[in-house]
Coordinates of C-alpha atoms in Angstrom, one line a residue:
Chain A
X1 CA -30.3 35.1 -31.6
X2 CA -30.6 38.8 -31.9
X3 CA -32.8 40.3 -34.8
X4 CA -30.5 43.6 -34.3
X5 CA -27.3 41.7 -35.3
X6 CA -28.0 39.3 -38.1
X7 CA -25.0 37.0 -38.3
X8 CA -22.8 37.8 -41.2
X9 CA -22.1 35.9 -44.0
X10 CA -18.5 34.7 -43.7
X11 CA -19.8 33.3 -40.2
X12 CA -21.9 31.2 -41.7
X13 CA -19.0 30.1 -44.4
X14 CA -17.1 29.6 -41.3
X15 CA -19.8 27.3 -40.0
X16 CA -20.3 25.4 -42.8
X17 CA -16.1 24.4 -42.9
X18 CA -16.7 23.6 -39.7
X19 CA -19.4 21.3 -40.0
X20 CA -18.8 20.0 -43.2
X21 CA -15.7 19.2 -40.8
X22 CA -12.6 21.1 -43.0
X23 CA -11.0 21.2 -38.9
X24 CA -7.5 20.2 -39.3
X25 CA -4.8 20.6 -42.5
X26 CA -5.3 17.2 -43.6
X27 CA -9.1 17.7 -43.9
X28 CA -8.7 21.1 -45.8
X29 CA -11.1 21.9 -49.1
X30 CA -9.6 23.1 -52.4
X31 CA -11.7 26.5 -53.4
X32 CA -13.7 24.2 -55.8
X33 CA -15.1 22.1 -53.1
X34 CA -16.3 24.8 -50.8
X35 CA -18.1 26.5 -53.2
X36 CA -20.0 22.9 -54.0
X37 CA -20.6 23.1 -50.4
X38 CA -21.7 26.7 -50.0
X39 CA -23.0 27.0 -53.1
X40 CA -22.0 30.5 -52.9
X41 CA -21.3 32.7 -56.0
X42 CA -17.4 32.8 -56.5
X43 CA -16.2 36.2 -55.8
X44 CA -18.5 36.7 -52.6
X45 CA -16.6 32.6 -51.6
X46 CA -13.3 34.2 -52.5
X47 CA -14.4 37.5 -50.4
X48 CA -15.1 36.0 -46.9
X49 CA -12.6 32.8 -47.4
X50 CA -10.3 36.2 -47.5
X51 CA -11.9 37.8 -44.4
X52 CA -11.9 34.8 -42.5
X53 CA -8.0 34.1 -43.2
X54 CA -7.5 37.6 -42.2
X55 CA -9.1 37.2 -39.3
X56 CA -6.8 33.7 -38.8
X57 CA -10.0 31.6 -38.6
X58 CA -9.4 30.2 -41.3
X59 CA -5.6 29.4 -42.9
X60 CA -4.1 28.3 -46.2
X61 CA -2.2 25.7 -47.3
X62 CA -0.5 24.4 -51.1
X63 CA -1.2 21.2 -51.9
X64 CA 0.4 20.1 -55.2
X65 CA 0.0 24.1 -56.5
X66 CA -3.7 24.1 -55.0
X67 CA -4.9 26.5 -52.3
X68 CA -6.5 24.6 -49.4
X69 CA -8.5 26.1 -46.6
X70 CA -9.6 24.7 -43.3
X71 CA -10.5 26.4 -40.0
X72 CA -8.3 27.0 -37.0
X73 CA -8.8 26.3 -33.5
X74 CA -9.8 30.1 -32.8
X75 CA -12.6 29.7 -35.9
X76 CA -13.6 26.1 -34.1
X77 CA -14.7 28.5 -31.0
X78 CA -16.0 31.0 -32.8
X79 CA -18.3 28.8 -34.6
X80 CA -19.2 26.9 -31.6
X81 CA -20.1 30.1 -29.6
X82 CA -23.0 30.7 -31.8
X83 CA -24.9 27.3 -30.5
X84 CA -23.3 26.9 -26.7
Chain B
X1 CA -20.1 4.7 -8.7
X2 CA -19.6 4.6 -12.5
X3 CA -20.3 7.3 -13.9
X4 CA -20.1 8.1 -17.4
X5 CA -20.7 11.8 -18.3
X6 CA -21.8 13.0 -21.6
X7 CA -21.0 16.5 -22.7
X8 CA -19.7 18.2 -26.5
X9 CA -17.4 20.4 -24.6
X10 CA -14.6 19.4 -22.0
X11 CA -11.4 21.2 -22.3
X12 CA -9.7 22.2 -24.1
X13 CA -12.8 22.1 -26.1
X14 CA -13.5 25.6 -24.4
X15 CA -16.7 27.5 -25.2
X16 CA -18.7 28.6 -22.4
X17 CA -19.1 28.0 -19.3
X18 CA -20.2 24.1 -19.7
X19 CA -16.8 23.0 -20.5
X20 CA -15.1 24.6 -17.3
X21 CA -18.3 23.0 -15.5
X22 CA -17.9 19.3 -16.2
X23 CA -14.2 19.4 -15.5
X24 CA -14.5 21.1 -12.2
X25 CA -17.4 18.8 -11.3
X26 CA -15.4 15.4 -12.8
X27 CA -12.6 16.5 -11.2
X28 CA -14.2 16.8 -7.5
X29 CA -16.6 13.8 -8.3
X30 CA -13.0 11.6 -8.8
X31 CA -11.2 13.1 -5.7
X32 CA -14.7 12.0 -3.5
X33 CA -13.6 8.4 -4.9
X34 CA -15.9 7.9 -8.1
X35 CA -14.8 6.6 -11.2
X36 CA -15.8 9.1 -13.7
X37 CA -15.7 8.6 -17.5
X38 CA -16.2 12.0 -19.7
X39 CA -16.8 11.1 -23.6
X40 CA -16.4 14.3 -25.1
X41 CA -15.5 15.6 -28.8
X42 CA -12.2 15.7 -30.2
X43 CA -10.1 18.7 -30.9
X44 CA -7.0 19.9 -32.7
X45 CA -4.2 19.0 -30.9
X46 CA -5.8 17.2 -27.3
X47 CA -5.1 13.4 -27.3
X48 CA -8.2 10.9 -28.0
X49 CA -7.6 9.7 -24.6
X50 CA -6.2 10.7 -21.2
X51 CA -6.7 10.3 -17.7
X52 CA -6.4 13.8 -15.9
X53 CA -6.4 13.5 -11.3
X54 CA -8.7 10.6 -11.7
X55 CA -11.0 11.5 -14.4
X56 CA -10.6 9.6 -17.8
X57 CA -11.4 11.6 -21.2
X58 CA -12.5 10.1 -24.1
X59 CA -12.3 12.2 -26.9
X60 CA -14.3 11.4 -30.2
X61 CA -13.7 12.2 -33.8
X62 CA -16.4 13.0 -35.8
X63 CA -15.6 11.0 -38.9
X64 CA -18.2 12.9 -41.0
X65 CA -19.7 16.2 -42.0
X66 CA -22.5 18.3 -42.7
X67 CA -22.6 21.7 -43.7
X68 CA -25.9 21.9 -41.5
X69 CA -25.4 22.4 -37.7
X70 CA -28.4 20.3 -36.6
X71 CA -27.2 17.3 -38.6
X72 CA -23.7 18.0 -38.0
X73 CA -25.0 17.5 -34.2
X74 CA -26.7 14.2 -34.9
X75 CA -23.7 12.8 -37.2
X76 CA -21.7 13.5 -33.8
X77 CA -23.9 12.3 -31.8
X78 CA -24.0 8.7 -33.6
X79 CA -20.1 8.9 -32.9
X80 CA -20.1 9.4 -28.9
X81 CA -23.2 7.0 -28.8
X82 CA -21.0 4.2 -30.6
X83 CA -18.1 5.0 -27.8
X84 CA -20.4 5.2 -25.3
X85 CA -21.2 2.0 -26.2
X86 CA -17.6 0.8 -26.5
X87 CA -17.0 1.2 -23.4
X88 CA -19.5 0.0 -21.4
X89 CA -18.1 -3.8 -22.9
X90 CA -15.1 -2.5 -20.2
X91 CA -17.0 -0.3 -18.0
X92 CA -20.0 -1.4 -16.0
X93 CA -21.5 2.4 -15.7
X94 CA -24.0 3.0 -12.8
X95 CA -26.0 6.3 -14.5
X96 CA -25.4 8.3 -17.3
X97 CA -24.9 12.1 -17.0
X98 CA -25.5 14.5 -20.1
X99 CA -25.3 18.3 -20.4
X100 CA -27.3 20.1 -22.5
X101 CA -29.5 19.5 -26.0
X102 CA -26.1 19.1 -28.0
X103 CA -26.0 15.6 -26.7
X104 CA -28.9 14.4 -26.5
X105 CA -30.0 11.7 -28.5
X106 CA -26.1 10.2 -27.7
X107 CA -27.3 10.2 -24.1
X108 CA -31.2 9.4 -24.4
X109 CA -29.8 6.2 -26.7
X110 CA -27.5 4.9 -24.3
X111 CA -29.8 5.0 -21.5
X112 CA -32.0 2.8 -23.6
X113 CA -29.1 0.4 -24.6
X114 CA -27.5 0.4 -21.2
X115 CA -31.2 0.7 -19.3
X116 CA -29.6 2.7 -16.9
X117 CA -31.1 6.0 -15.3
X118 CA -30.0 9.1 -17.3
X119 CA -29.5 12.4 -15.1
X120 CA -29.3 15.9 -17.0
X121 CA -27.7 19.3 -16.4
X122 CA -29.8 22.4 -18.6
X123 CA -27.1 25.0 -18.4
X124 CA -29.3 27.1 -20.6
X125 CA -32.7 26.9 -23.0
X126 CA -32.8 27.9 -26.5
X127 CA -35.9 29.9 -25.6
X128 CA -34.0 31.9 -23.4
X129 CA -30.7 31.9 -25.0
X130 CA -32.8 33.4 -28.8
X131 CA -35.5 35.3 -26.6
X132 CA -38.0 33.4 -28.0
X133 CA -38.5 31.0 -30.7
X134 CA -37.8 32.3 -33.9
X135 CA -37.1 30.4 -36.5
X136 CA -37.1 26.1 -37.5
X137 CA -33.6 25.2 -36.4
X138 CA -34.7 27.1 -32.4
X139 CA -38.1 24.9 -32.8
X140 CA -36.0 21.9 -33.3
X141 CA -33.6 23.1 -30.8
X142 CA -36.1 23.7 -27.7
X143 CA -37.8 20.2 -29.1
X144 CA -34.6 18.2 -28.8
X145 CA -34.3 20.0 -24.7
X146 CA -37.7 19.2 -23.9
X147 CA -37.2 15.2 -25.2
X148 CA -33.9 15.5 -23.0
X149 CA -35.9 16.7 -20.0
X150 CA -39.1 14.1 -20.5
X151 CA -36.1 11.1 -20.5
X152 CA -34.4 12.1 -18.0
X153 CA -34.7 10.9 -14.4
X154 CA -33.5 13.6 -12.8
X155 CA -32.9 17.3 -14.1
X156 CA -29.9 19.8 -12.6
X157 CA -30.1 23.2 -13.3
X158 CA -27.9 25.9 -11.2
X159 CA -30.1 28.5 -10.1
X160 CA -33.7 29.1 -8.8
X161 CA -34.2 31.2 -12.5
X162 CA -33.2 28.3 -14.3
X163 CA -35.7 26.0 -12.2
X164 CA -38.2 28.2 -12.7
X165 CA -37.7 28.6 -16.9
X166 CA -37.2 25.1 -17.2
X167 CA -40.7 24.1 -15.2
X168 CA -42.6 26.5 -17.0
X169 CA -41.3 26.3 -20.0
X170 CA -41.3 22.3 -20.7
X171 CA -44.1 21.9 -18.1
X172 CA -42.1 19.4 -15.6
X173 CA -42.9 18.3 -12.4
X174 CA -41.1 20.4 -10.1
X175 CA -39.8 17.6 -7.5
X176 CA -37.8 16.1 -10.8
X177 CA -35.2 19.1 -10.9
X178 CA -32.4 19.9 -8.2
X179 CA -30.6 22.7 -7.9
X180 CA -27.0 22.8 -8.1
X181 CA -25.5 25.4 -8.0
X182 CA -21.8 26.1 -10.3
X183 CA -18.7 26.2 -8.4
X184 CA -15.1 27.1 -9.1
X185 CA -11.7 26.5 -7.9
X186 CA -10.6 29.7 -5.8
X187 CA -7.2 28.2 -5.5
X188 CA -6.2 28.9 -8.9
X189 CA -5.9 32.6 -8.3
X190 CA -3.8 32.6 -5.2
X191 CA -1.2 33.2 -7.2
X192 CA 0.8 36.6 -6.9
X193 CA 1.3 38.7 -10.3
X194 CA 2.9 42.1 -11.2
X195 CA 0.1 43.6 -12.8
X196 CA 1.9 46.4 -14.5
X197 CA 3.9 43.4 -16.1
X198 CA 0.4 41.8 -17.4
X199 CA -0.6 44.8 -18.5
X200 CA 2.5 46.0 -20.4
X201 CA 2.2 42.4 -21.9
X202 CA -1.5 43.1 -23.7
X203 CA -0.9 46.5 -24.6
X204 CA -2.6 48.6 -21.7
X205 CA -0.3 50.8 -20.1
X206 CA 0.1 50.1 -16.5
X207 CA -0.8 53.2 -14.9
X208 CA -4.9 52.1 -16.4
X209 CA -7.1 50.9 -14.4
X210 CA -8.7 47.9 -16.7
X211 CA -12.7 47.5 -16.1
X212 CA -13.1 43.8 -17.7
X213 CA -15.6 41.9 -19.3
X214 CA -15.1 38.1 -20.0
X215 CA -17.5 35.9 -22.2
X216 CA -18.4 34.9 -25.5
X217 CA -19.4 37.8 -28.3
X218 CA -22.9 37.0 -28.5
X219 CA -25.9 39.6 -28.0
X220 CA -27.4 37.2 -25.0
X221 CA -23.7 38.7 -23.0
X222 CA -24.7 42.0 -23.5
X223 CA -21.5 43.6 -24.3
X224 CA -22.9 46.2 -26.2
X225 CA -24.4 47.9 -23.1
X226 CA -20.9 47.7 -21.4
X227 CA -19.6 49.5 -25.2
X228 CA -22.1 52.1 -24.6
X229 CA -21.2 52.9 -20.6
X230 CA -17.6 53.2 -22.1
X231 CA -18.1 57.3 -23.2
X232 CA -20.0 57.6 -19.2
X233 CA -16.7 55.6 -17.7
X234 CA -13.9 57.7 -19.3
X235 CA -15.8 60.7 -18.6
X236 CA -14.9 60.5 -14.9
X237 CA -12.6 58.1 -15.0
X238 CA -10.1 58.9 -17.7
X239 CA -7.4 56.5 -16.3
X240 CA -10.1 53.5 -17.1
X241 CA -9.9 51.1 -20.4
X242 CA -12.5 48.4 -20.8
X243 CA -10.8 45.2 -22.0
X244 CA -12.8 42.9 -24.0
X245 CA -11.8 39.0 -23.1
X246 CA -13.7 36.5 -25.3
X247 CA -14.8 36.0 -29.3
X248 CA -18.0 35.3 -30.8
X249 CA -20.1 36.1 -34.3
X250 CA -21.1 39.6 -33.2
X251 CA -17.9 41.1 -32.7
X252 CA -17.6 42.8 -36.1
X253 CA -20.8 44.4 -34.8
X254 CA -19.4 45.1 -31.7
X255 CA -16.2 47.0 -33.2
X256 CA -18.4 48.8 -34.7
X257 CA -20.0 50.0 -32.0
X258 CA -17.0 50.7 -30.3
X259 CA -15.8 52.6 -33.2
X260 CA -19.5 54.7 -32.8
X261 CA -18.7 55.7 -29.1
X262 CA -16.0 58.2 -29.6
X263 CA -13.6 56.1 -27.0
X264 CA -12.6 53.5 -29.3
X265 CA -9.0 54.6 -28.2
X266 CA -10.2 53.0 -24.6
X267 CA -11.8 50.1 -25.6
X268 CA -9.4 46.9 -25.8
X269 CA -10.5 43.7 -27.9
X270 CA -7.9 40.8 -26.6
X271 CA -10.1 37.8 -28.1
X272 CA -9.9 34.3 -26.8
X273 CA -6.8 34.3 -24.4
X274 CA -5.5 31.0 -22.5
X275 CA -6.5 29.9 -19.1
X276 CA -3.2 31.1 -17.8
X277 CA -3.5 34.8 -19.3
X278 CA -7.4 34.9 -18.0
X279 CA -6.5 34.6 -14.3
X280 CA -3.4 37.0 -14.6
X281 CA -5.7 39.0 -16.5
X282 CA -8.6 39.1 -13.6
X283 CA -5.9 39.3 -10.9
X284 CA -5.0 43.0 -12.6
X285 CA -8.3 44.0 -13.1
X286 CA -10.3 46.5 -11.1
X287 CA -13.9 46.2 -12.3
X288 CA -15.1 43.0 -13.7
X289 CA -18.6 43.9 -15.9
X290 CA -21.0 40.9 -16.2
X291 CA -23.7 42.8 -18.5
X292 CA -25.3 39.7 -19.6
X293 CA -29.6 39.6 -20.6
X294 CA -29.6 36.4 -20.7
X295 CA -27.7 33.9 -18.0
X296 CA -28.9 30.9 -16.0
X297 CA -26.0 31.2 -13.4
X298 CA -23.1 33.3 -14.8
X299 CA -19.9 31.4 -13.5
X300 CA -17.4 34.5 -14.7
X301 CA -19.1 36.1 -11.8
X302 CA -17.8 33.4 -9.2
X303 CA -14.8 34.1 -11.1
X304 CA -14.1 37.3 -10.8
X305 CA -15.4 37.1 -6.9
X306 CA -12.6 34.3 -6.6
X307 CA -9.8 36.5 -8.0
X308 CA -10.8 39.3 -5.7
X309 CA -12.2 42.0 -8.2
X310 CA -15.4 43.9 -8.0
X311 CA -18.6 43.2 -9.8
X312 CA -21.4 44.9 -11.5
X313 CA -23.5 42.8 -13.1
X314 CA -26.8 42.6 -15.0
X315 CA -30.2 42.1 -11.9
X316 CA -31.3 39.0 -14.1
X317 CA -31.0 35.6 -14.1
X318 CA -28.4 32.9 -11.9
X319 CA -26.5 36.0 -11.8
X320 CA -29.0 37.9 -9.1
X321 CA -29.0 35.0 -6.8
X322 CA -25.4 34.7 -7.1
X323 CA -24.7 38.7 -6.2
X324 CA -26.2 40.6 -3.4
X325 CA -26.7 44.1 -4.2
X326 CA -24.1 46.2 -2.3
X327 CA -22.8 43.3 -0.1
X328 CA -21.1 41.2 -2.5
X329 CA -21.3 43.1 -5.7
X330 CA -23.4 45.8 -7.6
X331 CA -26.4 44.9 -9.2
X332 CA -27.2 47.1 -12.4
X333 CA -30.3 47.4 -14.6
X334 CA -30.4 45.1 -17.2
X335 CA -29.4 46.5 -20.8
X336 CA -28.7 49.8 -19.7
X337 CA -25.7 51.3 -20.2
X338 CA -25.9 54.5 -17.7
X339 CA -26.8 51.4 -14.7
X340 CA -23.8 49.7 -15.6
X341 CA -21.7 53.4 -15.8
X342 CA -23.1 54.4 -12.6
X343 CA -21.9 50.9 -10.7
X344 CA -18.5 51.1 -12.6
X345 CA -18.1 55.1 -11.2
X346 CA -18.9 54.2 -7.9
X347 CA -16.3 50.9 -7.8
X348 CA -13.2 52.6 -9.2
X349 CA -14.5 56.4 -7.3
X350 CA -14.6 54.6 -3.7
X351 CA -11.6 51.9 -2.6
X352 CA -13.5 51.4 0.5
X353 CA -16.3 50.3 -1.0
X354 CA -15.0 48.0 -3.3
X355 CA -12.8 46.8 -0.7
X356 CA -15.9 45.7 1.1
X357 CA -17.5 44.1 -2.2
X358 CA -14.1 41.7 -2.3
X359 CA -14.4 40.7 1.1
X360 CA -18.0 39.7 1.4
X361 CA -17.4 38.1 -2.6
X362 CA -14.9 36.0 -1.2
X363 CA -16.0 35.1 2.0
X364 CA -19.2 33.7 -0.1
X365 CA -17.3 31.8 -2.6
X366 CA -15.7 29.9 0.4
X367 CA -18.8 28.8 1.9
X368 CA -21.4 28.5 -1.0
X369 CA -19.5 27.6 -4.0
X370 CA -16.9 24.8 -3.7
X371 CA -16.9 22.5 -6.3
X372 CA -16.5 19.6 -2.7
X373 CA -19.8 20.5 -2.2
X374 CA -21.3 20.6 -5.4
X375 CA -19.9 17.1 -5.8
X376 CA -21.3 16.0 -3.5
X377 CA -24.9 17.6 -4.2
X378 CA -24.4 16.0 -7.9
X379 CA -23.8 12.5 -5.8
X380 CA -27.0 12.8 -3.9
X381 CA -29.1 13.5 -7.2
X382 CA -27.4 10.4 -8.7
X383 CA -28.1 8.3 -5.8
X384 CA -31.7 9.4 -6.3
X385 CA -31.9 8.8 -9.7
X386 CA -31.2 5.2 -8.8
X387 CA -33.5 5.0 -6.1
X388 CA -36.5 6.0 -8.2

């Protein structure tokens, strides 16, 4: 990988929903569960997850007043055209 | 024959060129009369199985994760071995057909379990694709090719480059690697299209004249070179507009740098767009750029030769054995922007010229790179993997 372009850090979020497998809307994490995950500091989680659904690699659904997130099929490429 | 490919990308599971690989190859490898099982990974949407002119998918969930990649790999790699495994109970395979590091130790266990001879395609190296090693997970990476390679019967790569990185590189005999080249269906883009119609329909007005670029948004595609011809293009050619096909982790970046040129206004990001759209796309383009620093064949190129559009490419690689310079395309220097700018000018300056690029392209793309014949290469290679 380039040293010009270091990969930025809601990539890497991305990458770890995808691998910790958060793929479809039945396997979507609650905010709580990413962050044990990520182990990321709250507002920078809340920061990308909010890029990343901006970007629609990542959507949002309510599960029983909870926000869930899991990664689109757009986000699945993106995070596979980093190893390919 | 049997044969029971192995591979983490088969479509729709689309992300570079190994997915549109296998399923040209599976597809010819049925229609010479083999039986050929792909057991691939699942994806939203695409059934676990299906049977597609012959060729019968398999497609895998991956019942676990792991926010790392490498053991995400292996955790999905215990899931094709275990349907690999599956079916051979139903399926008495003859050889075993991987592509790439991502599935190797799926591939190297089932040749163990199955004792049957294992063949390999190296599409690409992780030396190459990073420049270098530089960090644990591209150690682990290149370790993981070079065990594929040492248990393999046979290696494929597609171009004399490739042969050569791969035999340096893991320090292989060089009678145990073939090379096939890619191929492509030129078919698909006899089709006719009203390109002021495709154009209206992504946003470029029709009376542009649309220099493409195709791939994923990664710095070993060199897009950035391509970014930074854009201001030299417009110059002279004001009725140009580079469109941007593709999506990757370096695209921020490369907004940005589109945003730095001072032609951002001419510079078109369409992102991942279906098969359909890319061929209508190609078929109303003028210039296709292929600006890669890194690429062991470059299949976009046969792409864009098959839809009839002009090339200027990066002198590296598959893709300088795949392009002759001035006969079938233009050959730029490799990550420099006024190269590519030069080739683009010269394309869109002089009809007659490209004219002459198209014809030769496509006359090559007939007799070189048929996926018939690559079939039938791949068959040979198999047969001798069985033989030794």
């Amino acid at each position: 990988m380039s040293n010009k372009t270091p990969i930025p850090d809601e990539i890497y979020l991305l990458c770890i929903l995808h691998n910790v497998g958060a793929t479809s809307p039945e396997r979507a994490l609650t905010f709580e569960e990413i962050l044990r995950w990520t182990a990321m500091e709250p507002p920078k989680a809340e920061q990308n997850l909010n890029k990343l659904v901006e970007s629609r690699y990542v959507e949002v659904k309510e599960v029983l007043g909870a926000r869930k997130y899991f990664i689109t099929v757009d986000g699945i490429r993106k995070v596979l055209s980093m190893y390919s | 024959m049997n044969i029971c490919m192995i591979t983490w990308e088969y479509p729709p599971r689309i992300v570079g060129g190994i997915a549109r690989h296998c399923s040209g190859l599976a597809g010819a490898l049925a229609k010479l009369g083999h039986s050929v099982h792909i057991v691939t990974l699942d994806f939203p949407g695409a059934p676990s199985y299906e049977e597609i002119e012959g060729v019968r998918i398999y497609r895998t969930p991956i019942e676990l994760g792991h926010p790392n990649f490498i053991v995400w790999t292996l955790i999905f790699n215990h899931f094709i071995e275990k349907r690999v495994a599956m079916l051979s109970r139903d399926v008495k395979f003859d050889i075993l057909h991987a592509h790439d590091w991502l599935v190797a130790p799926a591939s190297i266990a089932s040749k163990h379990y199955l004792r049957l001879p294992l063949v390999s395609t190296i599409h690409s190296t992780e030396v190459g694709r990073s420049h270098g090693l530089h960090n644990p997970d591209s150690y682990l990476i290149d370790g993981v090719e070079w065990w594929l390679t040492y248990e393999s019967k046979r290696i494929i790569v597609t171009s004399n480059a490739m042969k050569r990185e791969v035999e340096d590189h893991f320090h292989l005999p060089s009678e145990k690697i073939d090379i096939i080249p890619n191929a492509i269906d030129a078919s698909k883009y006899n089709i006719p299209v009203d390109r002021g119609n495709v154009k209206r329909r992504f946003g470029i007005d029709p009376s542009e004249r649309i220099v493409l670029f195709v791939g994923r948004l990664v710095p070993q595609k060199g897009v950035e070179y391509l970014i930074m011809a854009a201001p030299k293009i417009v110059e002279r050619h004001p009725e140009a507009r580079i469109v941007i096909v593709g999506d990757g982790w370096s695209k921020d970046y490369l907004l940005s740098l589109a945003a730095s040129t001072g032609c951002q206004h001419k510079i078109t990001f369409l992102g991942f767009i279906s098969d359909q759209d890319l061929i209508e796309i190609m078929l109303s383009s003028d210039v296709l750029v292929v600006p890669s620093i890194y690429e062991p064949f470059g299949i976009v190129a046969l792409e864009g030769m098959a839809a009839g559009i002009p090339i200027v490419a990066s002198n590296t690689g598959g893709l300088a054995e795949i392009i002759e310079h001035d006969r079938t395309g233009f050959l730029a220097y490799k990550e420099n922007p006024d190269s590519i700018a030069w080739g683009v000018n010269r394309i869109l300056s002089d009809p007659g010229y490209a004219s002459w690029l198209v014809q030769n392209a496509k006359r090559k793309i007939r007799e070189v790179y048929s996926w018939d014949a690559v079939a039938r290469r791949t068959i040979e290679t198999y047969e001798r993997a069985l033989r030794e």
